[in-house]
Amino acid sequence: MTTASETAVAPPEPGLEPGPVTRKPSLRRALVPYWLLLPGILWLIVFFALPLVYQASTSVQTGSLEQGFKVTWHFQTYWDALTDYYPQFLKSLLYAGTATFLCLLLGYPLAYLIAFRAGRWRNLLLVLVIAPFFTSFLIRTLAWKTILADGGPVVDVLNTIGFLDVTSWLGMTEGNRVLATPLAVVTGLTYNFLPFMILPLYTSLERIDPRLHEAAGDLYARPSTVFRKVTFPLSMPGVVSGTLLTFIPASGDYVNAELLGSTDTRMVGNVIQSQFLRVLDYPTAAALSFILMAVVLIMVTVYIRRAGTEDLV
Amino acid sequence: MSLVRWIRRNLVVLVGLLTLAYLIIPNIIVMVFSFNKPAGRFNYSWQEFSTDAWKDPCGVADMCDSLSLSLWIALWATIGATVLGTMIAFALVRYRFRARGAINSLIFLPMAMPEVVMAASLLTLFLNLGAELGPTTILIAHTMFCLSFVVVAVKARVLSMDPRLEEAAKDLYAGPVQTFLRVTLPIAAPGIAAGAMLSFALSFDDFIITNFNSGNTVTFPMFVWGSAQRGTPVQINVIGTAMFAIAVVVVVTAQVITNRRKKTALPK
C-alpha cells in the first residue's frame, strides 16, 4: 500500500499500538503489518499451536493421576490405543463418510434448485438453509429423539415401506426401531452438517453461467449429459469444500452418537471425551486425538491436492 | 420427451424441497414442543397443549444463569475475535511480508480440524499450566476458534475494496487516521459485521470445546447436554424458539436495511 502523496507529518497509525516513538517513521511504517498481526497470531500460537505440542508430549507420557505423568517416549500408547479402539475409529470414518455422502446426495438438488430455479425465492430459500442454526444445535439434536421415537409416525412409515428391512440387512438398524441405532446417528450427523454442504455447493453453482447450459443444449446434449459434462465438473470446488466442511466436523463429533445412539455406536470422539473427562487416562486420550488429527489432515491434504483448490469458504 | 424433461426438472425441485423439510422439521418440533405439558421428566412425546413454560421461562433451576453466562461469553469472545481477526485480515490483504504462508496455515488449520482435537489439546495445555477451568478458559478457547472465521469474512470484504477510494481520500488531504475512520472502516464494516455475527453464533452454540474446557461452569449448551440425562424441561424449547424468533427478526431487519441502502445509494 504505497501512495503517491504522503503527508509531511505522519501521525500514529490508526487502530493499533504505535511502536516506540524513537524509531524513524519509515521503519515504523515497515513494522505496521507486524503490529497488526502480533496480537491475533500470538493468541493462535499460544492457544492453538502450543496445545498441539503439549498434546503430542502428553501422548508419549506414562504415569497416573496420583504419581503424575512423565514423558517417557512411550510410543506403545499409540499402538495400544489403536488396537483397543480401532472399532470406534472405523465407525467414525464409516458414519462420517456415510453422512458426507448423504449430505452430497440431499444437498446437491437443493443447492441446484436455489442456484438455477428459485427466481425471486432465492433469498428466502437461503435463509431457510441457515435457519436451523437459529436454534441451539443440542436442542435440535434432541428433537430427533421425538421424530425417530419408537412407534412414532416416521418409524411406522419406514417400517411399512420396508425401508427398515433394508437398513437392518445393512446392519444400520435392529428390528423395527431407529433410535439408538447407527441409522439414528448417521441421520443426526447428516442433518447437523447439511448446511455446510449446501452453502459452498450453492456458491460454486451460482457462479456457473447459465448460457453454458443453453450452449450444451444447443449442441444436442441431453439434460443428463449437460449435468455430467458441464454442471457437475464446474461445481467441483463446491463439492470439495462441502465434503470437507461436512466430513471434518462429523469425524470428531460425539454429540449425535451420545444423544441418538447407544454404546454400540460410539465414535472416536466419544472415546476421547470419556478418556479425558471421565477415565482421566490422558496419554491414551491424547494419542487417540493425535491419530484422529493426523488422519484428517492427511486426508484433507491429499484431497485438496487432488482437487487443486485452496479456498474453503 | 418434453414430459420426461418436465418430470426430471421437477424432480430436482421435489428432492430439494424434501431436503429443506428435513432441515426445518426439527426446528418446528422444537417450537411445537415448547407448548407441551410432558407427563414425565422428558419432553419427547406430545401430551397436551399448555403455555406454562412460556409464562415461566426461568422456572428451571440454573437454566437462565447458564443462558446469561453463554451470552456474556459470546459477547466478549466476539469482541476479542473481531478486533484481533480484523487486524490480521487487513495485514494479510494490504501488506507483503515474510511468513505469509505460515500465517495463512495457522489461520486455516483451526477450521480444518475436528473440534474434539482442539478441545482435547487445549485441555492438556490448561492442565499442564495448572490453570483453573472456568469462564476465563472458555472465553480464551472461544476467542481462539472464532478468530479464523472473522479473518476469512473480513479478508473477503477488504479484497473486494477499491484502493482508489482511499487514495482519493488522501489526495483530498485526509490524514491516515481520517482516511481509516471515514473511508476504510465504513467500507469494510459489512465484512466485520458478518464476522462478528458468525462469531457470536458460533460461541453461543459451541458445545465440544466448552465441554472439555469448562470445569464445573455450565453454559447453556452444557445445560441442555446435562438435561438429556436428567430430564428435559419444556423451558429449553421455549429458549430455543425464542432464539429462533430473535434471529428471524435480526435477519429481516438486516434485509430491510440493505434494501433501503440500495434505494438511497448514489448511482455508481
Coordinates of C-alpha atoms in Angstrom, one line a residue:
Chain A
M1 CA 0.0 0.0 0.0
T2 CA 2.1 2.9 -1.2
T3 CA 0.5 6.0 -2.3
A4 CA 1.9 8.8 -4.4
S5 CA 1.2 11.5 -1.9
E6 CA 2.5 11.2 1.6
T7 CA 1.5 13.8 4.2
A8 CA 4.5 15.6 5.6
V9 CA 3.8 14.6 9.2
A10 CA 2.9 11.0 9.9
P11 CA 0.5 10.7 12.8
P12 CA 0.5 7.4 14.6
E13 CA -1.1 4.6 12.6
P14 CA -4.7 4.0 13.4
G15 CA -6.2 1.2 15.3
L16 CA -3.0 -0.3 16.7
E17 CA -0.5 0.3 19.4
P18 CA 2.2 2.6 17.9
G19 CA 5.8 1.4 18.2
P20 CA 8.3 3.2 20.3
V21 CA 8.4 6.8 19.2
T22 CA 12.2 6.8 18.9
R23 CA 12.0 4.9 15.6
K24 CA 12.2 6.6 12.3
P25 CA 8.8 6.9 10.6
S26 CA 9.9 4.8 7.6
L27 CA 10.9 1.9 9.8
R28 CA 7.7 2.3 11.8
R29 CA 5.8 2.1 8.5
A30 CA 7.6 -1.1 7.7
L31 CA 6.6 -2.6 11.0
V32 CA 2.9 -1.8 10.7
P33 CA 1.9 -5.2 9.4
Y34 CA 3.7 -7.0 12.2
W35 CA 2.0 -4.8 14.8
L36 CA -1.3 -5.6 13.2
L37 CA -0.6 -9.4 13.1
L38 CA 1.1 -9.7 16.5
P39 CA -1.8 -9.9 19.0
G40 CA -4.0 -12.3 17.0
I41 CA -1.2 -14.5 15.8
L42 CA 0.2 -14.7 19.3
W43 CA -3.2 -15.8 20.5
L44 CA -3.4 -18.5 17.9
I45 CA 0.2 -19.7 18.7
V46 CA -0.4 -19.9 22.4
F47 CA -3.9 -21.3 22.4
F48 CA -3.9 -23.4 19.2
A49 CA -0.4 -24.4 18.2
L50 CA 1.2 -24.8 21.6
P51 CA -1.7 -27.0 22.9
L52 CA -1.0 -29.4 20.0
V53 CA 2.6 -29.6 21.1
Y54 CA 1.5 -30.3 24.7
Q55 CA -0.9 -32.9 23.4
A56 CA 1.9 -34.6 21.5
S57 CA 4.1 -34.7 24.6
T58 CA 1.2 -36.0 26.7
S59 CA 0.6 -38.8 24.3
V60 CA 4.1 -40.2 25.0
Q61 CA 3.9 -39.9 28.7
T62 CA 3.3 -42.6 31.2
G63 CA 2.1 -42.4 34.8
S64 CA -1.1 -41.9 36.7
L65 CA -3.0 -39.1 38.3
E66 CA -1.6 -39.9 41.7
Q67 CA 2.1 -40.1 40.7
G68 CA 1.9 -37.5 38.0
F69 CA 2.7 -38.1 34.3
K70 CA 6.3 -38.1 32.9
V71 CA 7.5 -38.0 29.3
T72 CA 9.0 -41.5 28.7
W73 CA 8.7 -41.6 24.9
H74 CA 6.3 -44.4 25.4
F75 CA 5.1 -44.8 21.8
Q76 CA 3.4 -48.1 22.8
T77 CA 0.4 -45.9 23.9
Y78 CA -0.3 -45.3 20.2
W79 CA -0.3 -49.0 19.4
D80 CA -2.5 -49.8 22.4
A81 CA -4.9 -47.0 21.7
L82 CA -5.3 -48.2 18.1
T83 CA -5.7 -51.9 19.0
D84 CA -8.2 -51.1 21.8
Y85 CA -10.3 -48.6 19.9
Y86 CA -10.0 -49.4 16.2
P87 CA -13.7 -50.4 16.0
Q88 CA -14.7 -46.9 17.2
F89 CA -12.2 -45.4 14.8
L90 CA -13.6 -47.3 11.8
K91 CA -17.1 -46.5 12.9
S92 CA -16.2 -42.8 13.0
L93 CA -14.9 -42.9 9.5
L94 CA -17.8 -45.0 8.3
Y95 CA -20.5 -42.8 9.9
A96 CA -18.9 -39.6 8.9
G97 CA -18.3 -40.9 5.4
T98 CA -21.9 -42.1 5.0
A99 CA -23.2 -38.8 6.4
T100 CA -21.0 -36.8 4.0
F101 CA -22.2 -38.9 1.1
L102 CA -25.8 -38.4 2.1
C103 CA -25.3 -34.7 2.5
L104 CA -24.0 -34.5 -1.0
L105 CA -26.9 -36.6 -2.3
L106 CA -29.5 -34.5 -0.5
G107 CA -27.7 -31.2 -0.6
Y108 CA -26.9 -31.1 -4.3
P109 CA -30.5 -30.9 -5.6
L110 CA -31.4 -28.2 -3.1
A111 CA -28.3 -26.1 -3.9
Y112 CA -29.1 -26.6 -7.6
L113 CA -32.7 -25.5 -7.1
I114 CA -31.6 -22.4 -5.2
A115 CA -28.9 -21.5 -7.8
F116 CA -30.9 -22.0 -11.0
R117 CA -34.6 -22.4 -10.4
A118 CA -35.5 -20.4 -7.4
G119 CA -36.1 -17.0 -9.1
R120 CA -37.2 -14.5 -6.5
W121 CA -37.5 -17.2 -3.8
R122 CA -33.7 -17.4 -3.8
N123 CA -33.0 -15.3 -0.7
L124 CA -35.8 -16.9 1.3
L125 CA -34.6 -20.4 0.5
L126 CA -31.0 -19.4 1.5
V127 CA -32.3 -18.1 4.8
L128 CA -34.2 -21.3 5.3
V129 CA -31.0 -23.3 4.8
I130 CA -29.3 -21.4 7.6
A131 CA -32.4 -21.2 9.7
P132 CA -31.6 -24.4 11.7
F133 CA -28.6 -22.5 13.2
F134 CA -31.1 -20.1 14.8
T135 CA -31.8 -22.7 17.4
S136 CA -29.2 -24.4 19.6
F137 CA -27.6 -27.3 18.0
L138 CA -28.1 -29.6 21.0
I139 CA -31.8 -28.7 21.3
R140 CA -32.3 -29.6 17.6
T141 CA -30.4 -32.9 18.0
L142 CA -32.7 -33.8 20.9
A143 CA -35.7 -33.0 18.7
W144 CA -34.6 -36.1 16.6
K145 CA -35.4 -38.2 19.7
T146 CA -39.0 -37.1 19.2
I147 CA -39.0 -37.5 15.4
L148 CA -37.5 -41.0 15.5
A149 CA -39.3 -42.2 18.6
D150 CA -40.2 -45.9 18.7
G151 CA -43.7 -46.4 17.2
G152 CA -43.8 -42.8 16.0
P153 CA -45.1 -41.9 12.6
V154 CA -41.7 -41.7 11.0
V155 CA -40.7 -45.2 12.1
D156 CA -44.1 -46.6 11.2
V157 CA -43.8 -45.3 7.6
L158 CA -40.2 -46.6 7.3
N159 CA -41.4 -49.9 8.5
T160 CA -44.4 -50.1 6.2
I161 CA -42.4 -49.3 3.1
G162 CA -39.8 -51.9 4.0
F163 CA -37.0 -49.4 4.5
L164 CA -36.0 -50.8 7.8
D165 CA -35.7 -54.2 6.4
V166 CA -33.1 -52.9 4.0
T167 CA -31.2 -50.9 6.7
S168 CA -31.4 -53.9 9.1
W169 CA -29.8 -56.1 6.3
L170 CA -27.1 -53.4 6.0
G171 CA -26.6 -53.5 9.8
M172 CA -27.8 -49.9 10.3
T173 CA -30.8 -50.8 12.3
E174 CA -32.1 -53.5 14.5
G175 CA -35.7 -54.8 14.4
N176 CA -38.2 -52.0 13.9
R177 CA -36.6 -49.2 15.9
V178 CA -34.4 -46.4 14.7
L179 CA -33.3 -44.6 17.9
A180 CA -30.1 -46.0 19.4
T181 CA -29.0 -47.5 16.1
P182 CA -26.3 -46.4 13.7
L183 CA -29.0 -45.1 11.4
A184 CA -30.1 -42.6 14.0
V185 CA -26.5 -41.4 14.5
V186 CA -26.0 -41.0 10.7
T187 CA -29.3 -39.2 10.4
G188 CA -28.3 -36.8 13.1
L189 CA -24.8 -36.2 11.6
T190 CA -26.3 -35.7 8.1
Y191 CA -28.9 -33.3 9.5
N192 CA -26.4 -31.3 11.5
F193 CA -23.8 -30.8 8.8
L194 CA -26.1 -30.5 5.8
P195 CA -26.0 -26.6 5.6
F196 CA -22.2 -26.8 5.5
M197 CA -22.5 -28.9 2.3
I198 CA -25.3 -26.8 0.7
L199 CA -23.7 -23.3 1.1
P200 CA -20.4 -23.9 -0.7
L201 CA -22.2 -26.0 -3.3
Y202 CA -24.6 -23.2 -3.9
T203 CA -21.8 -20.7 -4.2
S204 CA -20.0 -22.7 -6.9
L205 CA -23.2 -23.5 -8.8
E206 CA -24.3 -19.9 -8.8
R207 CA -21.0 -18.9 -10.5
I208 CA -21.8 -21.0 -13.5
D209 CA -23.0 -19.1 -16.5
P210 CA -26.5 -20.4 -17.4
R211 CA -25.6 -19.8 -21.1
L212 CA -23.2 -22.7 -20.8
H213 CA -26.3 -24.9 -20.2
E214 CA -28.0 -23.4 -23.2
A215 CA -24.9 -23.9 -25.3
A216 CA -24.7 -27.6 -24.3
G217 CA -28.4 -28.0 -25.1
D218 CA -27.9 -26.3 -28.5
L219 CA -25.2 -28.8 -29.2
Y220 CA -27.7 -31.6 -28.7
A221 CA -26.6 -32.6 -25.2
R222 CA -29.4 -34.3 -23.2
P223 CA -30.1 -32.8 -19.8
S224 CA -28.3 -35.7 -18.1
T225 CA -25.3 -35.1 -20.3
V226 CA -25.3 -31.4 -19.6
F227 CA -25.2 -32.2 -15.9
R228 CA -22.4 -34.8 -16.3
K229 CA -20.3 -32.8 -18.7
V230 CA -20.9 -29.2 -17.7
T231 CA -22.6 -28.5 -14.4
F232 CA -21.0 -31.1 -12.2
P233 CA -17.4 -30.6 -13.3
L234 CA -17.8 -26.8 -12.9
S235 CA -19.3 -27.3 -9.4
M236 CA -16.3 -29.3 -8.3
P237 CA -14.8 -26.6 -6.0
G238 CA -18.1 -26.5 -4.1
V239 CA -18.2 -30.3 -3.9
V240 CA -14.7 -30.4 -2.4
S241 CA -15.2 -27.7 0.2
G242 CA -18.7 -29.1 1.0
T243 CA -17.4 -32.6 1.6
L244 CA -14.5 -31.3 3.7
L245 CA -16.7 -29.0 5.8
T246 CA -19.1 -31.9 6.4
F247 CA -16.6 -34.8 6.9
I248 CA -14.1 -33.0 9.2
P249 CA -16.6 -32.0 12.0
A250 CA -18.5 -35.2 11.6
S251 CA -15.5 -37.4 12.1
G252 CA -14.8 -35.9 15.5
D253 CA -18.4 -35.4 16.6
Y254 CA -19.6 -37.2 19.7
V255 CA -22.8 -35.4 20.4
N256 CA -25.0 -37.2 17.9
A257 CA -23.6 -40.6 18.9
E258 CA -24.2 -39.9 22.5
L259 CA -27.7 -38.5 22.2
L260 CA -29.1 -40.6 19.4
G261 CA -27.0 -43.7 19.6
S262 CA -26.2 -46.5 22.0
T263 CA -23.0 -47.9 23.5
D264 CA -22.6 -49.8 20.2
T265 CA -22.5 -46.7 18.1
R266 CA -19.6 -45.0 20.0
M267 CA -17.3 -43.0 17.7
V268 CA -13.7 -41.9 18.4
G269 CA -14.9 -38.6 19.7
N270 CA -16.9 -40.4 22.4
V271 CA -13.8 -42.3 23.4
I272 CA -11.6 -39.2 23.6
Q273 CA -14.2 -37.4 25.6
S274 CA -14.7 -40.2 28.1
Q275 CA -10.9 -41.0 28.4
F276 CA -10.2 -37.3 29.0
L277 CA -13.1 -36.3 31.2
R278 CA -14.2 -39.5 33.0
V279 CA -11.4 -42.1 33.0
L280 CA -8.7 -39.4 33.2
D281 CA -6.3 -41.5 31.1
Y282 CA -4.7 -38.5 29.4
P283 CA -1.9 -40.3 27.4
T284 CA -4.4 -42.6 25.7
A285 CA -6.8 -39.8 25.0
A286 CA -4.1 -37.6 23.7
A287 CA -2.8 -40.4 21.4
L288 CA -6.2 -41.0 20.0
S289 CA -6.8 -37.3 19.5
F290 CA -3.5 -37.1 17.7
I291 CA -4.2 -40.0 15.4
L292 CA -7.6 -38.5 14.5
M293 CA -5.9 -35.2 13.7
A294 CA -3.2 -36.9 11.6
V295 CA -5.8 -39.0 9.7
V296 CA -8.0 -36.0 9.0
L297 CA -5.1 -33.7 8.0
I298 CA -3.6 -36.3 5.7
M299 CA -7.0 -36.9 4.1
V300 CA -7.6 -33.2 3.7
T301 CA -4.2 -32.5 2.2
V302 CA -4.4 -35.4 -0.3
Y303 CA -8.0 -34.4 -1.2
I304 CA -7.1 -30.7 -1.7
R305 CA -4.0 -31.6 -3.8
R306 CA -6.2 -33.9 -5.9
A307 CA -8.9 -31.3 -6.3
G308 CA -6.5 -28.4 -6.6
T309 CA -8.4 -25.8 -4.6
E310 CA -7.4 -23.8 -1.6
D311 CA -10.3 -21.5 -0.9
L312 CA -12.5 -23.3 1.5
V313 CA -15.0 -20.6 2.1
Chain B
M1 CA -39.7 -36.3 -24.4
S2 CA -40.9 -33.0 -23.0
L3 CA -42.9 -34.9 -20.4
V4 CA -39.8 -36.7 -19.3
R5 CA -37.9 -33.5 -19.1
W6 CA -40.7 -31.9 -17.1
I7 CA -40.6 -34.8 -14.6
R8 CA -36.8 -34.6 -14.5
R9 CA -36.8 -30.9 -13.9
N10 CA -39.4 -31.1 -11.2
L11 CA -37.6 -34.0 -9.6
V12 CA -34.8 -31.6 -8.7
V13 CA -37.4 -29.2 -7.1
L14 CA -39.1 -32.1 -5.3
V15 CA -35.9 -33.5 -3.9
G16 CA -34.7 -30.0 -3.0
L17 CA -37.9 -29.3 -1.1
L18 CA -37.7 -32.6 0.7
T19 CA -34.2 -31.8 1.8
L20 CA -35.5 -28.4 3.0
A21 CA -38.2 -30.1 5.0
Y22 CA -35.5 -32.4 6.6
L23 CA -33.6 -29.3 7.6
I24 CA -36.6 -27.4 9.0
I25 CA -38.7 -30.1 10.7
P26 CA -36.5 -30.3 13.9
N27 CA -36.9 -26.5 14.4
I28 CA -40.7 -26.9 14.0
I29 CA -40.7 -29.8 16.5
V30 CA -38.7 -27.6 19.0
M31 CA -41.4 -24.9 18.6
V32 CA -44.4 -27.2 18.9
F33 CA -42.9 -28.9 22.0
S34 CA -42.5 -25.6 23.7
F35 CA -46.3 -25.8 24.2
N36 CA -46.3 -29.3 25.5
K37 CA -47.1 -30.5 29.0
P38 CA -44.9 -33.6 29.4
A39 CA -46.1 -36.4 31.6
G40 CA -42.7 -37.4 32.9
R41 CA -39.3 -35.8 33.1
F42 CA -38.6 -35.9 29.4
N43 CA -40.3 -33.8 26.8
Y44 CA -40.1 -36.2 23.9
S45 CA -43.7 -37.2 23.3
W46 CA -46.8 -35.0 22.9
Q47 CA -49.2 -34.9 25.8
E48 CA -51.3 -31.8 25.9
F49 CA -51.2 -28.1 25.0
S50 CA -50.2 -25.7 27.6
T51 CA -48.4 -22.3 27.8
D52 CA -47.0 -22.9 31.3
A53 CA -43.4 -22.9 30.2
W54 CA -43.9 -19.6 28.2
K55 CA -45.3 -17.9 31.3
D56 CA -42.4 -19.0 33.4
P57 CA -39.3 -19.3 31.2
C58 CA -36.8 -19.1 34.1
G59 CA -38.7 -21.6 36.2
V60 CA -36.0 -24.2 35.9
A61 CA -33.1 -24.1 38.3
D62 CA -29.9 -22.7 36.9
M63 CA -31.1 -22.6 33.3
C64 CA -31.3 -18.8 33.0
D65 CA -27.9 -18.4 34.8
S66 CA -26.4 -20.7 32.1
L67 CA -28.1 -18.6 29.4
S68 CA -26.7 -15.3 30.7
L69 CA -23.3 -16.8 31.1
S70 CA -23.4 -18.0 27.4
L71 CA -24.5 -14.6 26.2
W72 CA -21.7 -12.9 28.3
I73 CA -19.0 -15.3 26.9
A74 CA -20.3 -14.9 23.4
L75 CA -20.2 -11.1 23.7
W76 CA -16.6 -11.0 24.9
A77 CA -15.4 -13.7 22.6
T78 CA -17.0 -11.8 19.7
I79 CA -15.3 -8.6 20.6
G80 CA -11.9 -10.2 21.1
A81 CA -12.1 -12.3 17.9
T82 CA -13.4 -9.4 15.8
V83 CA -10.7 -7.0 16.9
L84 CA -7.9 -9.5 16.5
G85 CA -9.2 -11.0 13.3
T86 CA -9.9 -7.7 11.6
M87 CA -6.3 -6.6 12.3
I88 CA -5.0 -9.8 10.8
A89 CA -7.2 -9.6 7.8
F90 CA -6.0 -6.1 7.0
A91 CA -2.4 -7.0 7.4
L92 CA -2.8 -10.0 5.1
V93 CA -4.5 -8.1 2.4
R94 CA -2.7 -4.8 2.5
Y95 CA 0.9 -5.8 3.1
R96 CA 3.5 -8.1 1.7
F97 CA 5.8 -9.7 4.3
R98 CA 7.6 -12.8 5.2
A99 CA 5.9 -15.9 6.7
R100 CA 2.6 -15.2 4.9
G101 CA 2.2 -18.9 4.1
A102 CA 2.8 -19.9 7.7
I103 CA 0.3 -17.4 8.9
N104 CA -2.3 -18.4 6.4
S105 CA -1.9 -22.0 7.5
L106 CA -2.2 -21.0 11.2
I107 CA -5.5 -19.3 10.4
F108 CA -6.7 -22.1 8.2
L109 CA -5.9 -25.1 10.5
P110 CA -8.4 -24.3 13.3
M111 CA -11.1 -24.5 10.7
A112 CA -9.8 -27.8 9.2
M113 CA -9.6 -29.7 12.4
P114 CA -12.2 -31.7 14.3
E115 CA -13.3 -29.7 17.2
V116 CA -12.6 -32.6 19.6
V117 CA -8.9 -32.4 18.8
M118 CA -8.7 -28.7 19.6
A119 CA -10.7 -29.2 22.7
A120 CA -8.5 -32.0 24.0
S121 CA -5.3 -30.3 23.2
L122 CA -6.4 -27.0 24.8
L123 CA -7.3 -29.0 27.9
T124 CA -3.8 -30.6 28.0
L125 CA -2.3 -27.0 27.9
F126 CA -4.6 -25.8 30.7
L127 CA -3.8 -28.9 32.8
N128 CA -0.1 -28.5 32.3
L129 CA -0.2 -24.8 33.2
G130 CA -2.4 -25.6 36.2
A131 CA -5.0 -23.1 35.0
E132 CA -8.3 -23.2 36.7
L133 CA -11.1 -24.2 34.3
G134 CA -14.0 -21.8 34.2
P135 CA -15.5 -18.8 32.3
T136 CA -12.0 -17.5 31.6
T137 CA -10.7 -20.7 29.9
I138 CA -14.0 -20.9 27.9
L139 CA -13.5 -17.3 26.8
I140 CA -9.9 -18.0 25.7
A141 CA -11.0 -21.0 23.7
H142 CA -13.9 -19.3 22.0
T143 CA -11.9 -16.3 21.0
M144 CA -9.3 -18.7 19.6
F145 CA -11.6 -20.6 17.3
C146 CA -13.8 -17.6 16.3
L147 CA -10.7 -15.7 15.1
S148 CA -10.2 -17.6 11.9
F149 CA -13.8 -17.1 10.8
V150 CA -13.5 -13.4 11.3
V151 CA -10.3 -13.2 9.3
V152 CA -12.0 -15.1 6.4
A153 CA -15.1 -12.8 6.4
V154 CA -13.2 -9.5 6.7
K155 CA -10.5 -10.6 4.2
A156 CA -13.1 -11.3 1.6
R157 CA -14.6 -7.8 2.0
V158 CA -11.2 -6.0 2.1
L159 CA -10.1 -7.8 -1.0
S160 CA -13.0 -6.5 -3.0
M161 CA -12.4 -2.9 -1.9
D162 CA -11.4 -0.4 -4.4
P163 CA -8.0 1.0 -3.2
R164 CA -8.6 4.1 -5.3
L165 CA -11.2 5.3 -2.8
E166 CA -8.5 5.6 -0.1
E167 CA -6.1 7.2 -2.5
A168 CA -8.8 9.7 -3.3
A169 CA -9.2 10.5 0.4
K170 CA -5.5 11.0 0.7
D171 CA -5.5 13.3 -2.3
L172 CA -8.2 15.3 -0.6
Y173 CA -5.8 15.9 2.3
A174 CA -7.3 13.3 4.7
G175 CA -4.7 12.1 7.2
P176 CA -4.2 8.3 7.7
V177 CA -6.4 8.3 10.7
Q178 CA -9.2 10.2 9.0
T179 CA -8.9 8.0 5.9
F180 CA -9.2 4.9 8.0
L181 CA -12.1 6.1 10.0
R182 CA -14.1 7.9 7.3
V183 CA -13.4 5.7 4.3
T184 CA -11.7 2.3 5.0
L185 CA -13.7 1.3 8.1
P186 CA -17.2 2.1 6.7
I187 CA -16.5 0.1 3.5
A188 CA -15.1 -2.9 5.5
A189 CA -18.0 -2.7 8.0
P190 CA -20.3 -5.3 6.4
G191 CA -17.4 -7.9 6.4
I192 CA -16.6 -7.1 10.0
A193 CA -20.3 -7.3 11.0
A194 CA -20.6 -10.6 9.2
G195 CA -17.6 -12.0 11.0
A196 CA -18.8 -10.7 14.4
M197 CA -22.3 -12.2 13.9
L198 CA -20.8 -15.5 12.9
S199 CA -18.5 -15.4 16.0
F200 CA -21.4 -14.7 18.3
A201 CA -23.4 -17.5 16.9
L202 CA -20.5 -20.0 17.0
S203 CA -19.5 -19.1 20.5
F204 CA -23.1 -19.1 21.9
D205 CA -23.8 -22.5 20.4
D206 CA -20.4 -24.1 21.0
F207 CA -20.5 -27.4 22.8
I208 CA -17.5 -29.7 22.3
I209 CA -14.7 -27.2 23.1
T210 CA -16.7 -25.9 26.1
N211 CA -17.4 -29.4 27.3
F212 CA -13.7 -30.0 27.6
N213 CA -12.6 -26.7 29.0
S214 CA -15.4 -25.5 31.3
G215 CA -14.6 -27.3 34.5
N216 CA -17.7 -27.0 36.6
T217 CA -19.0 -24.0 34.7
V218 CA -22.3 -24.5 32.9
T219 CA -23.1 -22.7 29.7
F220 CA -26.4 -23.0 28.0
P221 CA -25.4 -25.9 25.6
M222 CA -23.8 -27.6 28.6
F223 CA -27.1 -27.3 30.4
V224 CA -29.0 -28.9 27.5
W225 CA -26.5 -31.7 27.4
G226 CA -26.9 -32.4 31.1
S227 CA -30.7 -32.2 30.8
A228 CA -30.6 -35.1 28.2
Q229 CA -29.6 -37.3 31.2
R230 CA -31.7 -35.7 33.9
G231 CA -34.9 -34.7 32.2
T232 CA -35.6 -32.1 29.6
P233 CA -37.7 -29.2 30.9
V234 CA -40.1 -27.5 28.4
Q235 CA -38.3 -24.2 29.1
I236 CA -35.4 -25.4 26.9
N237 CA -37.7 -25.5 24.0
V238 CA -39.0 -22.1 24.9
I239 CA -35.5 -20.7 24.8
G240 CA -34.8 -22.4 21.5
T241 CA -38.0 -21.0 20.0
A242 CA -37.2 -17.5 21.4
M243 CA -33.7 -17.7 19.9
F244 CA -35.2 -18.6 16.6
A245 CA -37.6 -15.7 16.7
I246 CA -34.9 -13.2 17.6
A247 CA -32.7 -14.5 14.8
V248 CA -35.5 -14.1 12.3
V249 CA -36.1 -10.5 13.4
V250 CA -32.4 -9.8 13.0
V251 CA -32.3 -11.3 9.5
V252 CA -35.4 -9.5 8.4
T253 CA -34.2 -6.1 9.8
A254 CA -30.8 -6.6 8.1
Q255 CA -32.6 -7.3 4.8
V256 CA -34.8 -4.2 5.1
I257 CA -31.7 -2.0 5.9
T258 CA -29.8 -3.3 2.8
N259 CA -32.8 -2.8 0.6
R260 CA -33.2 0.8 1.8
R261 CA -29.5 1.4 1.3
K262 CA -29.7 0.1 -2.2
K263 CA -32.6 2.5 -2.9
T264 CA -30.8 5.5 -1.4
A265 CA -27.3 4.7 -2.7
L266 CA -25.7 7.1 -5.1
P267 CA -25.7 5.8 -8.6
K268 CA -22.3 4.4 -9.5

